[in-house]
Structure formats: structure tokens, C-alpha cells
PDB file of C-alpha atoms and ligand atoms in Angstrom:
ATOM      1  CA  MET A   8      46.459 -46.912  42.250  1.00 74.00           C
ATOM      2  CA  SER A   9      48.703 -47.750  45.183  1.00 82.00           C
ATOM      3  CA  ILE A  10      47.155 -47.508  48.643  1.00 85.00           C
ATOM      4  CA  SER A  11      49.308 -46.086  51.435  1.00 91.00           C
ATOM      5  CA  ARG A  12      49.621 -47.802  54.828  1.00 96.00           C
ATOM      6  CA  ARG A  13      48.945 -44.616  56.796  1.00 97.00           C
ATOM      7  CA  LEU A  14      46.587 -46.408  59.261  1.00 98.00           C
ATOM      8  CA  GLU A  15      49.080 -49.070  60.352  1.00 98.00           C
ATOM      9  CA  GLY A  16      48.562 -49.897  64.041  1.00 97.00           C
ATOM     10  CA  ARG A  17      45.168 -48.189  64.186  1.00 98.00           C
ATOM     11  CA  SER A  18      41.840 -49.731  65.059  1.00 98.00           C
ATOM     12  CA  ALA A  19      38.535 -48.830  63.417  1.00 99.00           C
ATOM     13  CA  LEU A  20      34.854 -49.638  63.838  1.00 99.00           C
ATOM     14  CA  VAL A  21      32.531 -49.315  60.838  1.00 99.00           C
ATOM     15  CA  THR A  22      28.770 -49.590  61.223  1.00 98.00           C
ATOM     16  CA  GLY A  23      26.686 -50.761  58.295  1.00 98.00           C
ATOM     17  CA  GLY A  24      29.860 -52.394  57.017  1.00 98.00           C
ATOM     18  CA  ALA A  25      28.149 -55.376  55.391  1.00 98.00           C
ATOM     19  CA  SER A  26      27.130 -53.454  52.301  1.00 97.00           C
ATOM     20  CA  GLY A  27      27.673 -50.457  50.060  1.00 97.00           C
ATOM     21  CA  ILE A  28      29.605 -47.515  51.503  1.00 98.00           C
ATOM     22  CA  GLY A  29      30.348 -49.230  54.833  1.00 98.00           C
ATOM     23  CA  ARG A  30      31.762 -52.292  53.087  1.00 98.00           C
ATOM     24  CA  ALA A  31      34.030 -50.118  50.935  1.00 98.00           C
ATOM     25  CA  SER A  32      35.072 -48.118  53.994  1.00 99.00           C
ATOM     26  CA  ALA A  33      35.937 -51.246  56.005  1.00 99.00           C
ATOM     27  CA  ARG A  34      37.958 -52.629  53.109  1.00 98.00           C
ATOM     28  CA  ARG A  35      39.805 -49.363  52.512  1.00 98.00           C
ATOM     29  CA  LEU A  36      40.635 -48.816  56.199  1.00 98.00           C
ATOM     30  CA  ALA A  37      41.932 -52.381  56.394  1.00 98.00           C
ATOM     31  CA  ALA A  38      43.924 -51.958  53.175  1.00 98.00           C
ATOM     32  CA  GLU A  39      45.599 -48.930  54.769  1.00 98.00           C
ATOM     33  CA  GLY A  40      46.655 -51.058  57.751  1.00 98.00           C
ATOM     34  CA  ALA A  41      43.867 -50.636  60.317  1.00 98.00           C
ATOM     35  CA  ARG A  42      42.308 -53.563  62.156  1.00 98.00           C
ATOM     36  CA  VAL A  43      38.596 -53.225  61.499  1.00 99.00           C
ATOM     37  CA  ALA A  44      35.456 -54.215  63.396  1.00 99.00           C
ATOM     38  CA  ILE A  45      32.298 -54.352  61.303  1.00 98.00           C
ATOM     39  CA  GLY A  46      28.920 -53.964  62.978  1.00 98.00           C
ATOM     40  CA  ASP A  47      25.757 -54.602  61.002  1.00 98.00           C
ATOM     41  CA  LEU A  48      22.271 -56.064  61.279  1.00 97.00           C
ATOM     42  CA  ASP A  49      23.317 -58.350  58.450  1.00 97.00           C
ATOM     43  CA  GLU A  50      25.650 -60.745  60.221  1.00 97.00           C
ATOM     44  CA  ALA A  51      26.320 -62.961  57.206  1.00 98.00           C
ATOM     45  CA  GLY A  52      27.066 -59.944  55.008  1.00 98.00           C
ATOM     46  CA  ALA A  53      29.480 -58.561  57.600  1.00 98.00           C
ATOM     47  CA  ALA A  54      31.212 -61.932  57.890  1.00 98.00           C
ATOM     48  CA  ALA A  55      31.608 -62.018  54.099  1.00 98.00           C
ATOM     49  CA  VAL A  56      33.348 -58.626  54.193  1.00 98.00           C
ATOM     50  CA  VAL A  57      35.703 -59.948  56.884  1.00 98.00           C
ATOM     51  CA  GLN A  58      36.597 -62.770  54.494  1.00 98.00           C
ATOM     52  CA  GLU A  59      37.266 -60.265  51.702  1.00 98.00           C
ATOM     53  CA  ILE A  60      39.522 -58.251  53.998  1.00 98.00           C
ATOM     54  CA  GLU A  61      41.388 -61.334  55.201  1.00 98.00           C
ATOM     55  CA  ALA A  62      41.843 -62.519  51.607  1.00 98.00           C
ATOM     56  CA  GLU A  63      43.579 -59.189  50.949  1.00 97.00           C
ATOM     57  CA  GLY A  64      45.865 -59.718  53.966  1.00 97.00           C
ATOM     58  CA  GLY A  65      43.953 -57.489  56.373  1.00 98.00           C
ATOM     59  CA  HIS A  66      42.558 -58.100  59.829  1.00 98.00           C
ATOM     60  CA  ALA A  67      38.864 -57.736  60.715  1.00 98.00           C
ATOM     61  CA  ILE A  68      36.054 -59.006  62.897  1.00 98.00           C
ATOM     62  CA  ALA A  69      32.292 -58.876  62.356  1.00 98.00           C
ATOM     63  CA  ARG A  70      29.451 -58.638  64.850  1.00 98.00           C
ATOM     64  CA  ARG A  71      25.695 -58.357  64.541  1.00 98.00           C
ATOM     65  CA  VAL A  72      24.445 -55.086  66.004  1.00 98.00           C
ATOM     66  CA  ASP A  73      21.408 -52.864  65.802  1.00 98.00           C
ATOM     67  CA  VAL A  74      22.995 -49.447  66.118  1.00 98.00           C
ATOM     68  CA  SER A  75      19.802 -47.929  67.511  1.00 97.00           C
ATOM     69  CA  ASP A  76      20.139 -50.217  70.551  1.00 98.00           C
ATOM     70  CA  GLU A  77      22.388 -48.445  73.053  1.00 98.00           C
ATOM     71  CA  ALA A  78      23.405 -51.520  75.050  1.00 98.00           C
ATOM     72  CA  ALA A  79      24.245 -53.507  71.915  1.00 98.00           C
ATOM     73  CA  PHE A  80      26.216 -50.700  70.229  1.00 98.00           C
ATOM     74  CA  ARG A  81      28.086 -49.939  73.437  1.00 98.00           C
ATOM     75  CA  ALA A  82      28.965 -53.626  73.804  1.00 98.00           C
ATOM     76  CA  LEU A  83      30.352 -53.633  70.265  1.00 98.00           C
ATOM     77  CA  ILE A  84      32.562 -50.629  71.039  1.00 98.00           C
ATOM     78  CA  ASP A  85      33.832 -52.372  74.182  1.00 98.00           C
ATOM     79  CA  GLU A  86      34.432 -55.572  72.248  1.00 98.00           C
ATOM     80  CA  THR A  87      36.376 -53.703  69.558  1.00 98.00           C
ATOM     81  CA  VAL A  88      38.659 -52.193  72.206  1.00 98.00           C
ATOM     82  CA  GLU A  89      39.094 -55.610  73.820  1.00 98.00           C
ATOM     83  CA  ALA A  90      39.918 -57.244  70.476  1.00 98.00           C
ATOM     84  CA  PHE A  91      42.303 -54.573  69.148  1.00 98.00           C
ATOM     85  CA  GLY A  92      43.476 -52.821  72.331  1.00 98.00           C
ATOM     86  CA  ARG A  93      42.248 -49.387  71.209  1.00 98.00           C
ATOM     87  CA  LEU A  94      39.721 -47.503  69.075  1.00 98.00           C
ATOM     88  CA  ASP A  95      41.107 -44.816  66.782  1.00 98.00           C
ATOM     89  CA  VAL A  96      38.395 -44.493  64.163  1.00 99.00           C
ATOM     90  CA  LEU A  97      34.610 -44.723  64.363  1.00 99.00           C
ATOM     91  CA  HIS A  98      32.707 -44.596  61.085  1.00 99.00           C
ATOM     92  CA  ASN A  99      29.040 -44.102  61.960  1.00 98.00           C
ATOM     93  CA  ASN A 100      27.594 -45.176  58.647  1.00 98.00           C
ATOM     94  CA  ALA A 101      24.608 -47.492  59.162  1.00 98.00           C
ATOM     95  CA  ALA A 102      21.274 -45.977  58.263  1.00 96.00           C
ATOM     96  CA  ALA A 103      17.820 -46.881  57.161  1.00 87.00           C
ATOM     97  CA  LEU A 104      17.339 -45.572  53.678  1.00 79.00           C
ATOM     98  CA  GLY A 105      13.798 -44.211  53.480  1.00 57.00           C
ATOM     99  CA  ARG A 106      10.832 -46.049  52.031  1.00 61.00           C
ATOM    100  CA  VAL A 107      12.411 -49.456  51.588  1.00 58.00           C
ATOM    101  CA  ALA A 108      13.717 -49.862  55.100  1.00 65.00           C
ATOM    102  CA  ILE A 109      11.186 -47.907  57.115  1.00 72.00           C
ATOM    103  CA  GLY A 110       8.039 -47.291  55.082  1.00 75.00           C
ATOM    104  CA  GLY A 111       6.467 -44.206  53.560  1.00 87.00           C
ATOM    105  CA  ASP A 112       8.661 -41.160  54.173  1.00 89.00           C
ATOM    106  CA  ASP A 113       6.579 -38.688  52.243  1.00 86.00           C
ATOM    107  CA  GLU A 114       5.281 -35.140  52.306  1.00 92.00           C
ATOM    108  CA  VAL A 115       4.868 -33.764  55.794  1.00 95.00           C
ATOM    109  CA  GLU A 116       1.049 -33.993  55.921  1.00 95.00           C
ATOM    110  CA  HIS A 117       1.217 -37.727  55.056  1.00 93.00           C
ATOM    111  CA  LEU A 118       4.263 -38.575  57.155  1.00 93.00           C
ATOM    112  CA  ALA A 119       3.494 -41.012  59.978  1.00 93.00           C
ATOM    113  CA  VAL A 120       5.083 -39.788  63.193  1.00 94.00           C
ATOM    114  CA  ASP A 121       6.174 -43.357  63.821  1.00 93.00           C
ATOM    115  CA  VAL A 122       8.181 -43.335  60.572  1.00 93.00           C
ATOM    116  CA  TRP A 123       9.866 -40.121  61.725  1.00 94.00           C
ATOM    117  CA  ASP A 124      10.700 -41.673  65.117  1.00 95.00           C
ATOM    118  CA  ARG A 125      12.071 -44.913  63.686  1.00 94.00           C
ATOM    119  CA  THR A 126      14.112 -43.062  61.081  1.00 95.00           C
ATOM    120  CA  PHE A 127      15.646 -40.840  63.747  1.00 96.00           C
ATOM    121  CA  ALA A 128      16.349 -43.851  65.984  1.00 96.00           C
ATOM    122  CA  ILE A 129      18.356 -45.640  63.307  1.00 96.00           C
ATOM    123  CA  ASN A 130      19.960 -42.668  61.561  1.00 97.00           C
ATOM    124  CA  ALA A 131      20.532 -40.095  64.299  1.00 98.00           C
ATOM    125  CA  ARG A 132      20.197 -41.698  67.756  1.00 98.00           C
ATOM    126  CA  SER A 133      22.686 -44.332  66.598  1.00 98.00           C
ATOM    127  CA  VAL A 134      25.267 -41.648  65.849  1.00 98.00           C
ATOM    128  CA  LEU A 135      24.805 -40.154  69.306  1.00 98.00           C
ATOM    129  CA  ILE A 136      25.196 -43.618  70.868  1.00 98.00           C
ATOM    130  CA  GLY A 137      28.335 -44.323  68.846  1.00 99.00           C
ATOM    131  CA  CYS A 138      29.916 -40.982  69.712  1.00 99.00           C
ATOM    132  CA  LYS A 139      28.865 -41.127  73.368  1.00 98.00           C
ATOM    133  CA  HIS A 140      30.505 -44.488  73.992  1.00 98.00           C
ATOM    134  CA  ALA A 141      33.494 -44.215  71.646  1.00 99.00           C
ATOM    135  CA  ILE A 142      34.599 -40.813  72.944  1.00 99.00           C
ATOM    136  CA  PRO A 143      35.649 -42.009  76.453  1.00 98.00           C
ATOM    137  CA  ARG A 144      37.704 -44.801  74.879  1.00 98.00           C
ATOM    138  CA  MET A 145      39.333 -42.360  72.470  1.00 98.00           C
ATOM    139  CA  LEU A 146      40.046 -39.853  75.260  1.00 98.00           C
ATOM    140  CA  GLU A 147      41.800 -42.579  77.287  1.00 97.00           C
ATOM    141  CA  GLN A 148      44.303 -42.984  74.458  1.00 97.00           C
ATOM    142  CA  GLY A 149      44.672 -39.279  73.575  1.00 97.00           C
ATOM    143  CA  GLY A 150      42.275 -38.871  70.658  1.00 98.00           C
ATOM    144  CA  GLY A 151      40.646 -40.342  67.616  1.00 98.00           C
ATOM    145  CA  SER A 152      38.661 -39.609  64.483  1.00 99.00           C
ATOM    146  CA  ILE A 153      34.899 -39.940  64.114  1.00 99.00           C
ATOM    147  CA  VAL A 154      33.417 -39.911  60.625  1.00 99.00           C
ATOM    148  CA  ASN A 155      29.654 -39.772  60.194  1.00 99.00           C
ATOM    149  CA  THR A 156      27.933 -40.632  56.936  1.00 98.00           C
ATOM    150  CA  SER A 157      25.344 -37.932  56.411  1.00 98.00           C
ATOM    151  CA  SER A 158      23.685 -37.043  53.092  1.00 97.00           C
ATOM    152  CA  GLY A 159      23.378 -34.171  50.670  1.00 97.00           C
ATOM    153  CA  ALA A 160      19.649 -34.513  51.330  1.00 95.00           C
ATOM    154  CA  ALA A 161      20.260 -32.883  54.716  1.00 97.00           C
ATOM    155  CA  ILE A 162      21.069 -29.478  53.253  1.00 97.00           C
ATOM    156  CA  LEU A 163      18.351 -29.151  50.600  1.00 95.00           C
ATOM    157  CA  GLY A 164      14.582 -29.286  50.496  1.00 94.00           C
ATOM    158  CA  GLY A 165      12.823 -32.101  48.650  1.00 92.00           C
ATOM    159  CA  LEU A 166       9.448 -33.592  47.771  1.00 91.00           C
ATOM    160  CA  SER A 167       9.888 -36.802  49.778  1.00 89.00           C
ATOM    161  CA  GLY A 168      12.334 -38.365  52.215  1.00 92.00           C
ATOM    162  CA  THR A 169      11.454 -35.763  54.856  1.00 94.00           C
ATOM    163  CA  ALA A 170      12.354 -37.870  57.879  1.00 95.00           C
ATOM    164  CA  TYR A 171      15.503 -39.267  56.270  1.00 94.00           C
ATOM    165  CA  ALA A 172      16.830 -35.821  55.350  1.00 96.00           C
ATOM    166  CA  SER A 173      15.890 -34.365  58.738  1.00 97.00           C
ATOM    167  CA  SER A 174      17.663 -37.210  60.550  1.00 97.00           C
ATOM    168  CA  LYS A 175      20.794 -36.518  58.512  1.00 98.00           C
ATOM    169  CA  ALA A 176      20.554 -32.821  59.377  1.00 98.00           C
ATOM    170  CA  ALA A 177      20.670 -33.909  63.031  1.00 98.00           C
ATOM    171  CA  VAL A 178      23.817 -35.901  62.194  1.00 98.00           C
ATOM    172  CA  ASN A 179      25.385 -32.774  60.690  1.00 98.00           C
ATOM    173  CA  CYS A 180      24.649 -30.760  63.810  1.00 98.00           C
ATOM    174  CA  LEU A 181      25.881 -33.476  66.159  1.00 99.00           C
ATOM    175  CA  THR A 182      29.087 -33.718  64.126  1.00 99.00           C
ATOM    176  CA  GLN A 183      29.832 -30.055  64.806  1.00 98.00           C
ATOM    177  CA  TYR A 184      28.970 -30.348  68.505  1.00 98.00           C
ATOM    178  CA  VAL A 185      31.263 -33.340  68.991  1.00 99.00           C
ATOM    179  CA  ALA A 186      34.044 -31.517  67.137  1.00 99.00           C
ATOM    180  CA  ALA A 187      33.554 -28.438  69.323  1.00 98.00           C
ATOM    181  CA  GLN A 188      33.363 -30.316  72.616  1.00 98.00           C
ATOM    182  CA  TYR A 189      36.263 -32.748  72.137  1.00 98.00           C
ATOM    183  CA  GLY A 190      38.590 -31.111  69.600  1.00 98.00           C
ATOM    184  CA  LYS A 191      40.920 -29.702  72.246  1.00 98.00           C
ATOM    185  CA  ARG A 192      41.289 -33.218  73.649  1.00 98.00           C
ATOM    186  CA  GLY A 193      42.341 -34.745  70.352  1.00 98.00           C
ATOM    187  CA  ILE A 194      39.108 -36.008  68.854  1.00 99.00           C
ATOM    188  CA  ARG A 195      38.174 -34.857  65.358  1.00 99.00           C
ATOM    189  CA  CYS A 196      34.678 -35.332  64.035  1.00 99.00           C
ATOM    190  CA  ASN A 197      33.551 -34.809  60.441  1.00 99.00           C
ATOM    191  CA  ALA A 198      30.565 -35.741  58.317  1.00 99.00           C
ATOM    192  CA  ILE A 199      30.594 -36.853  54.694  1.00 99.00           C
ATOM    193  CA  LEU A 200      27.596 -35.871  52.570  1.00 98.00           C
ATOM    194  CA  PRO A 201      27.514 -38.300  49.641  1.00 98.00           C
ATOM    195  CA  GLY A 202      25.704 -37.602  46.403  1.00 96.00           C
ATOM    196  CA  LEU A 203      24.293 -40.495  44.398  1.00 95.00           C
ATOM    197  CA  ILE A 204      26.414 -43.548  45.184  1.00 96.00           C
ATOM    198  CA  MET A 205      25.576 -46.781  43.428  1.00 94.00           C
ATOM    199  CA  THR A 206      25.031 -49.178  46.331  1.00 93.00           C
ATOM    200  CA  PRO A 207      22.584 -52.043  46.915  1.00 88.00           C
ATOM    201  CA  ALA A 208      20.296 -49.613  48.754  1.00 86.00           C
ATOM    202  CA  VAL A 209      20.047 -47.430  45.666  1.00 85.00           C
ATOM    203  CA  ALA A 210      19.596 -50.423  43.381  1.00 82.00           C
ATOM    204  CA  VAL A 211      16.687 -51.721  45.466  1.00 81.00           C
ATOM    205  CA  GLY A 212      15.100 -48.400  46.358  1.00 77.00           C
ATOM    206  CA  MET A 213      15.148 -46.561  43.016  1.00 84.00           C
ATOM    207  CA  THR A 214      14.095 -47.193  39.446  1.00 88.00           C
ATOM    208  CA  SER A 215      16.730 -46.743  36.727  1.00 90.00           C
ATOM    209  CA  GLU A 216      14.618 -43.791  35.537  1.00 92.00           C
ATOM    210  CA  SER A 217      14.896 -41.992  38.869  1.00 89.00           C
ATOM    211  CA  VAL A 218      18.635 -42.746  39.050  1.00 89.00           C
ATOM    212  CA  GLU A 219      19.058 -41.145  35.580  1.00 91.00           C
ATOM    213  CA  MET A 220      16.997 -38.144  36.674  1.00 91.00           C
ATOM    214  CA  ILE A 221      19.156 -37.560  39.753  1.00 91.00           C
ATOM    215  CA  LEU A 222      22.391 -38.215  37.868  1.00 92.00           C
ATOM    216  CA  ASP A 223      21.393 -35.528  35.382  1.00 92.00           C
ATOM    217  CA  HIS A 224      21.985 -32.973  38.147  1.00 94.00           C
ATOM    218  CA  HIS A 225      25.454 -34.260  39.040  1.00 94.00           C
ATOM    219  CA  MET A 226      28.340 -32.444  37.345  1.00 96.00           C
ATOM    220  CA  THR A 227      30.338 -35.640  36.866  1.00 96.00           C
ATOM    221  CA  PRO A 228      29.825 -38.054  33.965  1.00 94.00           C
ATOM    222  CA  GLU A 229      28.995 -40.925  36.313  1.00 94.00           C
ATOM    223  CA  ALA A 230      27.420 -41.487  39.703  1.00 94.00           C
ATOM    224  CA  GLY A 231      29.736 -42.073  42.637  1.00 97.00           C
ATOM    225  CA  ARG A 232      31.035 -45.420  43.762  1.00 97.00           C
ATOM    226  CA  PRO A 233      31.263 -46.577  47.394  1.00 98.00           C
ATOM    227  CA  GLU A 234      35.043 -46.404  46.987  1.00 98.00           C
ATOM    228  CA  ASP A 235      34.799 -42.632  46.387  1.00 98.00           C
ATOM    229  CA  ILE A 236      33.368 -42.214  49.875  1.00 98.00           C
ATOM    230  CA  ALA A 237      35.777 -44.755  51.374  1.00 98.00           C
ATOM    231  CA  ALA A 238      38.730 -42.714  50.097  1.00 98.00           C
ATOM    232  CA  MET A 239      37.445 -39.681  52.021  1.00 98.00           C
ATOM    233  CA  VAL A 240      36.831 -41.782  55.137  1.00 99.00           C
ATOM    234  CA  ALA A 241      40.425 -43.040  55.051  1.00 98.00           C
ATOM    235  CA  PHE A 242      41.767 -39.507  54.648  1.00 98.00           C
ATOM    236  CA  LEU A 243      39.656 -38.203  57.552  1.00 98.00           C
ATOM    237  CA  ALA A 244      40.739 -41.191  59.654  1.00 98.00           C
ATOM    238  CA  SER A 245      44.414 -40.467  59.039  1.00 98.00           C
ATOM    239  CA  ASP A 246      46.789 -37.939  60.541  1.00 98.00           C
ATOM    240  CA  GLU A 247      46.880 -36.186  57.161  1.00 98.00           C
ATOM    241  CA  ALA A 248      43.515 -34.744  58.195  1.00 98.00           C
ATOM    242  CA  ARG A 249      44.813 -33.510  61.567  1.00 98.00           C
ATOM    243  CA  TYR A 250      43.599 -29.953  60.848  1.00 98.00           C
ATOM    244  CA  VAL A 251      40.185 -31.009  59.492  1.00 99.00           C
ATOM    245  CA  THR A 252      37.367 -31.133  62.019  1.00 99.00           C
ATOM    246  CA  GLY A 253      33.752 -30.065  62.380  1.00 99.00           C
ATOM    247  CA  GLN A 254      33.342 -30.182  58.617  1.00 99.00           C
ATOM    248  CA  LEU A 255      30.377 -31.271  56.521  1.00 98.00           C
ATOM    249  CA  ILE A 256      32.213 -32.538  53.461  1.00 98.00           C
ATOM    250  CA  ARG A 257      30.253 -32.999  50.269  1.00 98.00           C
ATOM    251  CA  VAL A 258      31.494 -35.886  48.122  1.00 98.00           C
ATOM    252  CA  ASP A 259      28.681 -35.625  45.654  1.00 98.00           C
ATOM    253  CA  GLY A 260      29.700 -35.000  42.049  1.00 97.00           C
ATOM    254  CA  GLY A 261      28.739 -31.369  42.559  1.00 97.00           C
ATOM    255  CA  ILE A 262      24.989 -31.917  42.856  1.00 96.00           C
ATOM    256  CA  THR A 263      24.699 -29.482  45.762  1.00 96.00           C
ATOM    257  CA  SER A 264      26.963 -26.867  44.156  1.00 96.00           C
ATOM    258  CA  HIS A 265      25.030 -25.496  41.220  1.00 92.00           C
ATOM    259  CA  ALA A 266      22.059 -23.331  40.337  1.00 92.00           C
ATOM    260  CA  PRO A 267      18.752 -25.242  40.276  1.00 89.00           C
ATOM    261  CA  THR A 268      18.500 -24.541  36.533  1.00 92.00           C
ATOM    262  CA  TYR A 269      21.816 -26.316  35.817  1.00 91.00           C
ATOM    263  CA  ALA A 270      20.476 -29.382  33.999  1.00 90.00           C
ATOM    264  CA  ASP A 271      17.909 -27.402  31.977  1.00 90.00           C
ATOM    265  CA  ILE A 272      20.501 -24.864  30.824  1.00 91.00           C
ATOM    266  CA  ARG A 273      23.027 -27.596  30.002  1.00 90.00           C
ATOM    267  CA  ARG A 274      20.484 -29.311  27.770  1.00 90.00           C
ATOM    268  CA  ALA A 275      19.443 -26.005  26.147  1.00 91.00           C
ATOM    269  CA  VAL A 276      23.081 -25.122  25.368  1.00 92.00           C
ATOM    270  CA  ALA A 277      23.701 -28.617  23.952  1.00 92.00           C
ATOM    271  CA  ALA A 278      20.657 -28.182  21.715  1.00 92.00           C
ATOM    272  CA  GLY A 279      21.994 -24.802  20.508  1.00 91.00           C
ATOM    273  CA  ARG A 280      19.085 -22.854  21.984  1.00 84.00           C
TER     274      ARG A 280
HETATM  275  N1  LIG B  26      23.955 -44.631  48.407  1.00 97.09           N
HETATM  276  C1  LIG B  26      23.720 -43.342  48.339  1.00 97.09           C
HETATM  277  O1  LIG B  26      23.451 -42.770  47.258  1.00 97.09           O
HETATM  278  C2  LIG B  26      23.799 -42.508  49.599  1.00 97.09           C
HETATM  279  C3  LIG B  26      23.677 -41.109  49.455  1.00 97.09           C
HETATM  280  C4  LIG B  26      23.747 -40.323  50.600  1.00 97.09           C
HETATM  281  C5  LIG B  26      23.955 -40.915  51.840  1.00 97.09           C
HETATM  282  N2  LIG B  26      24.060 -42.267  51.947  1.00 97.09           N
HETATM  283  C6  LIG B  26      24.304 -42.824  53.289  1.00 97.09           C
HETATM  284  O2  LIG B  26      25.365 -43.760  53.210  1.00 97.09           O
HETATM  285  C7  LIG B  26      25.224 -44.741  54.251  1.00 97.09           C
HETATM  286  C8  LIG B  26      25.348 -46.124  53.671  1.00 97.09           C
HETATM  287  O3  LIG B  26      24.349 -46.305  52.682  1.00 97.09           O
HETATM  288  P1  LIG B  26      24.483 -47.385  51.522  1.00 97.09           P
HETATM  289  O4  LIG B  26      23.963 -46.741  50.286  1.00 97.09           O
HETATM  290  O5  LIG B  26      25.839 -47.986  51.540  1.00 97.09           O
HETATM  291  O6  LIG B  26      23.374 -48.433  52.013  1.00 97.09           O
HETATM  292  P2  LIG B  26      23.380 -50.030  52.119  1.00 97.09           P
HETATM  293  O7  LIG B  26      21.962 -50.418  52.332  1.00 97.09           O
HETATM  294  O8  LIG B  26      24.133 -50.634  50.976  1.00 97.09           O
HETATM  295  O9  LIG B  26      24.182 -50.277  53.464  1.00 97.09           O
HETATM  296  C9  LIG B  26      23.631 -49.931  54.704  1.00 97.09           C
HETATM  297  C10 LIG B  26      24.038 -50.992  55.718  1.00 97.09           C
HETATM  298  O10 LIG B  26      23.561 -50.573  57.007  1.00 97.09           O
HETATM  299  C11 LIG B  26      23.017 -51.702  57.670  1.00 97.09           C
HETATM  300  N3  LIG B  26      22.031 -51.262  58.664  1.00 97.09           N
HETATM  301  C12 LIG B  26      20.821 -50.695  58.428  1.00 97.09           C
HETATM  302  N4  LIG B  26      20.199 -50.450  59.601  1.00 97.09           N
HETATM  303  C13 LIG B  26      21.035 -50.876  60.578  1.00 97.09           C
HETATM  304  C14 LIG B  26      20.961 -50.914  62.005  1.00 97.09           C
HETATM  305  N5  LIG B  26      19.876 -50.450  62.652  1.00 97.09           N
HETATM  306  N6  LIG B  26      22.002 -51.405  62.698  1.00 97.09           N
HETATM  307  C15 LIG B  26      23.096 -51.876  62.056  1.00 97.09           C
HETATM  308  N7  LIG B  26      23.226 -51.888  60.712  1.00 97.09           N
HETATM  309  C16 LIG B  26      22.201 -51.399  59.988  1.00 97.09           C
HETATM  310  C17 LIG B  26      22.384 -52.546  56.549  1.00 97.09           C
HETATM  311  O11 LIG B  26      22.213 -53.881  56.941  1.00 97.09           O
HETATM  312  C18 LIG B  26      23.417 -52.373  55.436  1.00 97.09           C
HETATM  313  O12 LIG B  26      24.411 -53.368  55.477  1.00 97.09           O
HETATM  314  C19 LIG B  26      23.890 -44.424  54.923  1.00 97.09           C
HETATM  315  O13 LIG B  26      24.127 -43.642  56.072  1.00 97.09           O
HETATM  316  C20 LIG B  26      23.155 -43.594  53.885  1.00 97.09           C
HETATM  317  O14 LIG B  26      22.187 -42.757  54.478  1.00 97.09           O
HETATM  318  C21 LIG B  26      23.989 -43.079  50.849  1.00 97.09           C
END
């Protein structure tokens, strides 16, 4: 597949770019011509992605940042503008993925309030901080595109992951508010709701049995790859998406699009029942 150079001359900042979806996003944006800043807690991982991008002829920088820390995230935005002269694209992607990163994120009666607060700080407050400090820089130059990584979990009920899903619902809402408040001044803001994407976080946080169980409810033969999300990020970052804003876009193999009985009926039909 040939990649277009539709982001030539643009500058992008990707959070959580050391791994998984963020890594694929940073690489794709760079492959399309953008200069990319990668912010992540994992400094060595981010630096490795810079090397990958440079090996492919792209241009990138990496910085350690905790996106829940306003001063640090703001400094990274300022540094990106200093390094590249502008900021056209912000991909708010870093998040703490439930139990592994934060601790027990269970049923409501067993959910520690502290887990809720820490989950919201990393997953939702960070998106506010990113938007708050990127928007003035984007307005100075006439606009920009903000892409937030949300989750399909935000639009459905579930047995666990209460704080994670709720924090992503906040991201969805914030996405629409940013789009409403700044659209007339040239800033678009959209959220991507991934389905199951095979990333290190999934590999560490789930058993192969639970992955199979979730995949059973996707309409596609396979789970998604980080590159599937990166392709949507690049589209939303580009001028081809000039009329797309305030959207919660599901890139999820159809898992949120079917009747709850889908997998049971599919198996029954296959068995000739
Ligand atoms: N993988 C999936 O199936 C899936 C599904 C739905 C949504 N998502 C969302 O996609 C995004 C990326 O997830 P992934 O699967 O690529 O995970 P990942 O663990 O592979 O990558 C997440 C990255 O974020 C970084 N990070 C975590 N907390 C941070 C902080 N406070 N400051 C800076 N960086 C921080 C980590 O170091 C890591 O490099 C997340 O927002 C996640 O909620 C993933």
C-alpha cells in the first residue's frame, strides 16, 4: 500500500507514542510527511520510535512526560512548537489501561475512589490539559486537528473497567465540546473508539482466553492492529477530513454495532440449529 504525503509541512504531537496505537500513529503521521513529537512516560520506548521514524526518512523528537501533569504536558506542547514552528495535530492517546496500570477497576461497590480519581487523571484530565494548551497555539496559526483516543467501552455497560470506561466517556464529551467551541475558528476535534487492538497493553492485561471471548463478538475475522487506528488518525489529521468534526468514530470491527445475541446466533446457525 502506498502512503500519501498529505501531511507534508505539518507538525504533530502524539502522547503515549512509545507503544501500541500511539507508536503506530506517530509512525504513520511521520510517513505522511509530518514532523512528530512523541510524549510518553517511557522515555526509552519513545526514543526507539524516533529511531524507527528516522530510519524511514521521517523527522521526530521524543520527550518524557506524564500527561496528567499540567506543567509538564504544557511544556511539551511549547517545546513542540519551538522545535517545529507550529502545532497542527494533537493526538491525545496516552491512557492507563485498567487493572494493570492502576489497580482493581471493578464493580462499583468494590471500586476504590482513589482508582477512579487516578484513572480520570491519566485518561481524562490529560485530554483536557492537552486541548487547553494546544488550542491557543493552533488558533494562532488558524486551526488544527485534535484526535482523542477513546474506547468502545465508553458507550456500553460492562462487568468491570468501570472507571476506565467512565473516563473515556468524559473524553467523548470533551471531544464534542472542543469541536463546538473552536470549530468556527478552524479547529476540528474527533474521538476514535477502538475495538480490540492487539497492543502490548492487551497482551499484558488479558489472557488469550479473554481475547478470544472478546474477538468472538467482533464482526471481522481478526482483531484490529494499531495501524488500523493510525490510518484513521492520519485521515482525521489531514485536510481530507475538513468536514469531519465532533465525531465519535468507532474503528472496532463492528463490536458495538450488533445485537447482543450476535455471537450466540452465529454459532447456532453454523451448527445448523
Ligand atoms: N488496545 C486496545 O484494544 C484499545 C481499545 C480501546 C481503546 N484503547 C486506547 O488506546 C490508547 C492506547 O492504548 P494501547 O493499547 O496502545 O496501550 P499501550 O500500553 O501499548 O500504550 C500506551 C502508552 O501510553 C503511555 N502512558 C501511560 N500513561 C501515561 C502517562 N500518564 N503519561 C504519558 N504516557 C503514558 C505508556 O507508557 C504507553 O507507551 C489508550 O488511550 C487506550 O485506552 C486501546
